[in-house]
């Protein structure tokens, strides 16, 4: 038996073998939950992100109000032409 026939025999044996059935999702989920325990060190980051989101929302509201109240900046420039075009 040469090397190639031996390799083919091993490959055929491996194809016949069935892997054992195991459900690992629950154990993996449990290990992830154990690994991440919310620490008190996370609290400043949570508070900081909440304050940042609040400040950003206030800035967006103020900017939107300013944008809607803004007029065309070239309107005064073309006021003189309105009389000519009418």
XYZ file of C-alpha atoms in Angstrom, residues 2-52:
51
model
C 1.576 3.213 -1.090
C 1.044 6.615 0.450
C -1.784 7.661 -1.881
C -3.855 4.529 -1.195
C -3.328 5.005 2.522
C -4.461 8.615 2.233
C -7.564 7.561 0.243
C -8.413 4.938 2.870
C -8.138 7.532 5.642
C -10.301 9.955 3.653
C -12.967 7.268 3.090
C -12.941 6.420 6.793
C -13.314 10.123 7.674
C -16.267 10.481 5.313
C -18.074 7.573 6.995
C -17.556 8.947 10.490
C -20.428 11.042 11.878
C -19.744 13.897 14.257
C -21.329 13.755 17.683
C -24.473 15.834 18.154
C -24.052 18.616 20.665
C -25.952 21.833 21.287
C -23.425 24.460 22.232
C -25.527 27.620 21.932
C -26.710 27.538 25.538
C -23.251 26.951 26.972
C -21.703 29.658 24.785
C -24.437 32.121 25.759
C -23.949 31.292 29.418
C -20.182 31.809 29.200
C -20.636 35.171 27.436
C -23.080 36.336 30.101
C -20.687 35.281 32.835
C -17.787 37.042 31.127
C -19.614 40.364 30.881
C -20.841 41.612 34.193
C -21.831 45.263 34.163
C -19.368 47.003 36.361
C -19.713 50.312 38.141
C -16.906 51.535 35.862
C -19.410 51.610 32.973
C -21.723 54.065 34.714
C -19.803 57.276 33.834
C -19.735 56.268 30.169
C -23.474 55.572 30.186
C -24.235 58.916 31.829
C -21.848 60.738 29.487
C -23.417 59.210 26.404
C -26.911 60.083 27.637
C -25.897 63.713 28.272
C -24.213 63.865 24.874
